[in-house]
mmCIF file of C-alpha atoms in Angstrom:
data_model
loop_
_atom_site.group_PDB
_atom_site.id
_atom_site.type_symbol
_atom_site.label_atom_id
_atom_site.label_comp_id
_atom_site.label_asym_id
_atom_site.label_seq_id
_atom_site.Cartn_x
_atom_site.Cartn_y
_atom_site.Cartn_z
ATOM 1 C CA ASN Q 1 0.000 0.000 0.000
ATOM 2 C CA LEU Q 2 1.189 3.477 -0.807
ATOM 3 C CA ALA Q 3 0.248 6.299 1.531
ATOM 4 C CA THR Q 4 0.604 9.953 0.532
ATOM 5 C CA ALA Q 5 -0.085 13.301 2.167
ATOM 6 C CA PRO Q 6 0.726 16.943 1.425
ATOM 7 C CA ALA Q 7 4.022 18.094 2.947
ATOM 8 C CA PRO Q 8 3.668 20.594 5.809
ATOM 9 C CA VAL Q 9 6.667 22.543 4.466
ATOM 10 C CA ASP Q 10 7.705 23.807 1.017
ATOM 11 C CA LEU Q 11 9.913 21.041 -0.347
ATOM 12 C CA ASN Q 12 11.168 23.315 -3.147
ATOM 13 C CA GLY Q 13 11.710 26.417 -1.011
ATOM 14 C CA GLY Q 14 15.482 26.082 -0.679
ATOM 15 C CA GLY Q 15 15.446 25.624 3.101
ATOM 16 C CA VAL Q 16 16.458 22.630 5.162
ATOM 17 C CA VAL Q 17 13.726 20.021 5.619
ATOM 18 C CA TYR Q 18 13.911 17.509 8.450
ATOM 19 C CA ALA Q 19 12.304 14.081 8.214
ATOM 20 C CA TRP Q 20 11.919 11.140 10.560
ATOM 21 C CA VAL Q 21 10.805 7.658 9.523
ATOM 22 C CA ASP Q 22 9.758 5.300 12.322
ATOM 23 C CA TYR Q 23 8.837 1.647 11.918
ATOM 24 C CA ASP Q 24 7.022 -0.246 14.668
ATOM 25 C CA GLY Q 25 7.286 -3.986 14.005
ATOM 26 C CA ASP Q 26 4.811 -4.891 16.737
ATOM 27 C CA LEU Q 27 2.098 -2.886 14.947
ATOM 28 C CA ASN Q 28 3.547 -3.188 11.392
ATOM 29 C CA ARG Q 29 3.315 0.591 11.163
ATOM 30 C CA VAL Q 30 5.491 3.086 9.283
ATOM 31 C CA SER Q 31 5.147 6.729 10.324
ATOM 32 C CA VAL Q 32 6.734 9.701 8.542
ATOM 33 C CA PHE Q 33 7.256 13.057 10.246
ATOM 34 C CA VAL Q 34 8.359 16.244 8.393
ATOM 35 C CA SER Q 35 9.322 19.666 9.746
ATOM 36 C CA ALA Q 36 11.205 22.856 8.884
ATOM 37 C CA SER Q 37 12.831 22.731 12.350
ATOM 38 C CA VAL Q 38 15.081 20.213 14.107
ATOM 39 C CA SER Q 39 12.260 19.329 16.512
ATOM 40 C CA LYS Q 40 10.351 16.185 15.610
ATOM 41 C CA PRO Q 41 6.601 16.873 15.378
ATOM 42 C CA THR Q 42 4.319 14.928 17.694
ATOM 43 C CA ALA Q 43 1.999 13.875 14.860
ATOM 44 C CA PRO Q 44 3.146 12.105 11.689
ATOM 45 C CA VAL Q 45 2.398 13.495 8.225
ATOM 46 C CA VAL Q 46 1.490 10.022 7.054
ATOM 47 C CA THR Q 47 1.178 6.553 8.595
ATOM 48 C CA ALA Q 48 0.884 3.272 6.714
ATOM 49 C CA THR Q 49 0.676 -0.409 7.549
ATOM 50 C CA ALA Q 50 3.613 -2.507 6.346
ATOM 51 C CA ASP Q 51 5.159 -5.812 7.393
ATOM 52 C CA LEU Q 52 8.816 -5.003 6.730
ATOM 53 C CA ALA Q 53 10.035 -8.609 6.893
ATOM 54 C CA ALA Q 54 7.322 -9.791 4.456
ATOM 55 C CA LEU Q 55 8.014 -6.900 2.031
ATOM 56 C CA VAL Q 56 11.813 -6.998 1.805
ATOM 57 C CA GLY Q 57 12.800 -10.488 2.901
ATOM 58 C CA THR Q 58 15.841 -11.039 5.094
ATOM 59 C CA ARG Q 59 17.950 -8.108 3.814
ATOM 60 C CA ALA Q 60 17.270 -4.473 3.058
ATOM 61 C CA PHE Q 61 19.456 -1.689 1.727
ATOM 62 C CA ALA Q 62 18.964 1.711 3.354
ATOM 63 C CA GLY Q 63 19.444 4.853 1.273
ATOM 64 C CA PHE Q 64 18.006 7.730 -0.706
ATOM 65 C CA THR Q 65 16.809 8.580 -4.194
ATOM 66 C CA GLY Q 66 16.223 12.041 -5.629
ATOM 67 C CA GLY Q 67 15.080 13.317 -9.013
ATOM 68 C CA THR Q 68 14.383 16.706 -10.515
ATOM 69 C CA GLY Q 69 12.163 15.830 -13.460
ATOM 70 C CA GLY Q 70 12.086 18.883 -15.708
ATOM 71 C CA LEU Q 71 12.784 21.320 -12.867
ATOM 72 C CA PHE Q 72 16.063 22.655 -11.481
ATOM 73 C CA ASN Q 73 16.734 21.489 -7.947
ATOM 74 C CA THR Q 74 19.589 20.669 -5.590
ATOM 75 C CA GLN Q 75 18.827 17.794 -3.242
ATOM 76 C CA ASP Q 76 21.344 17.303 -0.451
ATOM 77 C CA VAL Q 77 21.233 14.878 2.457
ATOM 78 C CA ARG Q 78 22.985 16.803 5.236
ATOM 79 C CA THR Q 79 22.682 14.384 8.166
ATOM 80 C CA TRP Q 80 21.380 10.864 8.591
ATOM 81 C CA SER Q 81 21.015 8.728 11.694
ATOM 82 C CA PHE Q 82 19.691 5.193 11.910
ATOM 83 C CA ALA Q 83 18.905 2.772 14.701
ATOM 84 C CA ALA Q 84 17.099 -0.571 14.741
ATOM 85 C CA THR Q 85 16.296 -3.053 17.473
ATOM 86 C CA SER Q 86 15.784 -6.774 17.092
ATOM 87 C CA PRO Q 87 16.020 -9.463 19.759
ATOM 88 C CA LEU Q 88 17.223 -11.953 17.130
ATOM 89 C CA ILE Q 89 19.907 -10.150 15.082
ATOM 90 C CA PRO Q 90 22.226 -7.324 16.204
ATOM 91 C CA GLN Q 91 21.420 -4.219 14.148
ATOM 92 C CA PRO Q 92 23.609 -1.295 13.217
ATOM 93 C CA VAL Q 93 23.345 2.119 14.752
ATOM 94 C CA PHE Q 94 24.983 4.934 12.834
ATOM 95 C CA SER Q 95 24.949 8.660 12.397
ATOM 96 C CA TYR Q 96 26.404 10.758 9.583
ATOM 97 C CA ALA Q 97 26.743 14.403 10.568
ATOM 98 C CA ALA Q 98 28.943 15.007 7.532
ATOM 99 C CA PHE Q 99 29.357 12.928 4.404
ATOM 100 C CA THR Q 100 33.110 13.018 3.779
ATOM 101 C CA ASP Q 101 33.889 9.379 3.015
ATOM 102 C CA PRO Q 102 32.063 7.667 0.127
ATOM 103 C CA THR Q 103 33.340 4.193 1.132
ATOM 104 C CA PRO Q 104 30.162 2.914 2.860
ATOM 105 C CA PHE Q 105 27.906 4.051 0.004
ATOM 106 C CA ALA Q 106 27.052 2.954 -3.508
ATOM 107 C CA LEU Q 107 26.438 6.134 -5.544
ATOM 108 C CA ASN Q 108 24.385 6.062 -8.759
ATOM 109 C CA GLY Q 109 23.419 8.607 -11.415
ATOM 110 C CA SER Q 110 24.141 12.186 -10.368
ATOM 111 C CA ALA Q 111 24.794 11.300 -6.679
ATOM 112 C CA LYS Q 112 28.128 12.467 -5.241
ATOM 113 C CA LEU Q 113 29.666 13.941 -2.131
ATOM 114 C CA SER Q 114 29.242 17.703 -2.384
ATOM 115 C CA GLY Q 115 32.548 18.731 -0.816
ATOM 116 C CA THR Q 116 30.604 20.666 1.845
ATOM 117 C CA GLY Q 117 29.754 17.613 3.948
ATOM 118 C CA ALA Q 118 26.498 16.761 2.183
ATOM 119 C CA LEU Q 119 25.452 13.777 0.111
ATOM 120 C CA ARG Q 120 24.238 15.464 -3.088
ATOM 121 C CA LEU Q 121 21.610 13.541 -5.032
ATOM 122 C CA THR Q 122 20.899 16.228 -7.656
ATOM 123 C CA ASP Q 123 22.193 19.685 -8.550
ATOM 124 C CA GLY Q 124 20.579 20.576 -11.829
ATOM 125 C CA ARG Q 125 17.760 19.871 -14.262
ATOM 126 C CA GLY Q 126 16.700 16.444 -15.483
ATOM 127 C CA GLN Q 127 18.852 14.592 -12.953
ATOM 128 C CA ALA Q 128 18.331 11.510 -10.843
ATOM 129 C CA GLY Q 129 20.666 10.150 -8.209
ATOM 130 C CA SER Q 130 20.641 7.513 -5.529
ATOM 131 C CA ALA Q 131 22.889 6.446 -2.687
ATOM 132 C CA TYR Q 132 22.568 3.482 -0.399
ATOM 133 C CA LEU Q 133 24.678 1.663 2.164
ATOM 134 C CA LYS Q 134 26.667 -1.149 0.546
ATOM 135 C CA THR Q 135 26.120 -3.391 3.565
ATOM 136 C CA PRO Q 136 22.532 -4.656 3.790
ATOM 137 C CA LEU Q 137 20.563 -4.528 7.004
ATOM 138 C CA ALA Q 138 19.334 -7.834 8.421
ATOM 139 C CA ILE Q 139 15.545 -7.988 8.564
ATOM 140 C CA ASN Q 140 13.506 -10.688 10.284
ATOM 141 C CA ALA Q 141 10.202 -11.185 12.020
ATOM 142 C CA GLY Q 142 11.883 -10.037 15.254
ATOM 143 C CA THR Q 143 12.744 -6.579 13.897
ATOM 144 C CA ARG Q 144 10.782 -4.391 16.264
ATOM 145 C CA ARG Q 145 11.877 -0.800 15.848
ATOM 146 C CA VAL Q 146 13.592 1.092 13.059
ATOM 147 C CA LYS Q 147 14.185 4.816 13.390
ATOM 148 C CA ALA Q 148 15.811 7.083 10.841
ATOM 149 C CA ALA Q 149 16.267 10.845 11.012
ATOM 150 C CA ILE Q 150 17.310 12.905 7.986
ATOM 151 C CA ALA Q 151 18.117 16.551 7.313
ATOM 152 C CA LEU Q 152 17.651 17.505 3.656
ATOM 153 C CA GLY Q 153 18.444 20.808 2.075
#
């Protein structure tokens, strides 16, 4: 199922946009929060039901995709933190406050490190870029909580 909702901030306004994605494996619920400030809102923009283990199998790659279509846009990932809990498989916890080393990432299309500490997905017109961690995350029926926080700008 695909859930959509209007963004509470201007995604093309040139400012930093903060996003949080929370997964609750006990309820099979994905919640997305969006804000123009570093404070996480109390209410999600959108919530959907998803059984992560059934959807992706035993491995998942975490990352980002951006595209400009026919418009001009720069899409930078400025910070990214990730944490997951599972009683069955140890999960990674990481935080990127600056993207200076491309080693952990596979970069595709127009994606590159910006030189200013950001992961740049696009910086022009008609571009598409993606970046994901080369090491997959272990997913199983015991995966209970996944939390990711992202600053885009």
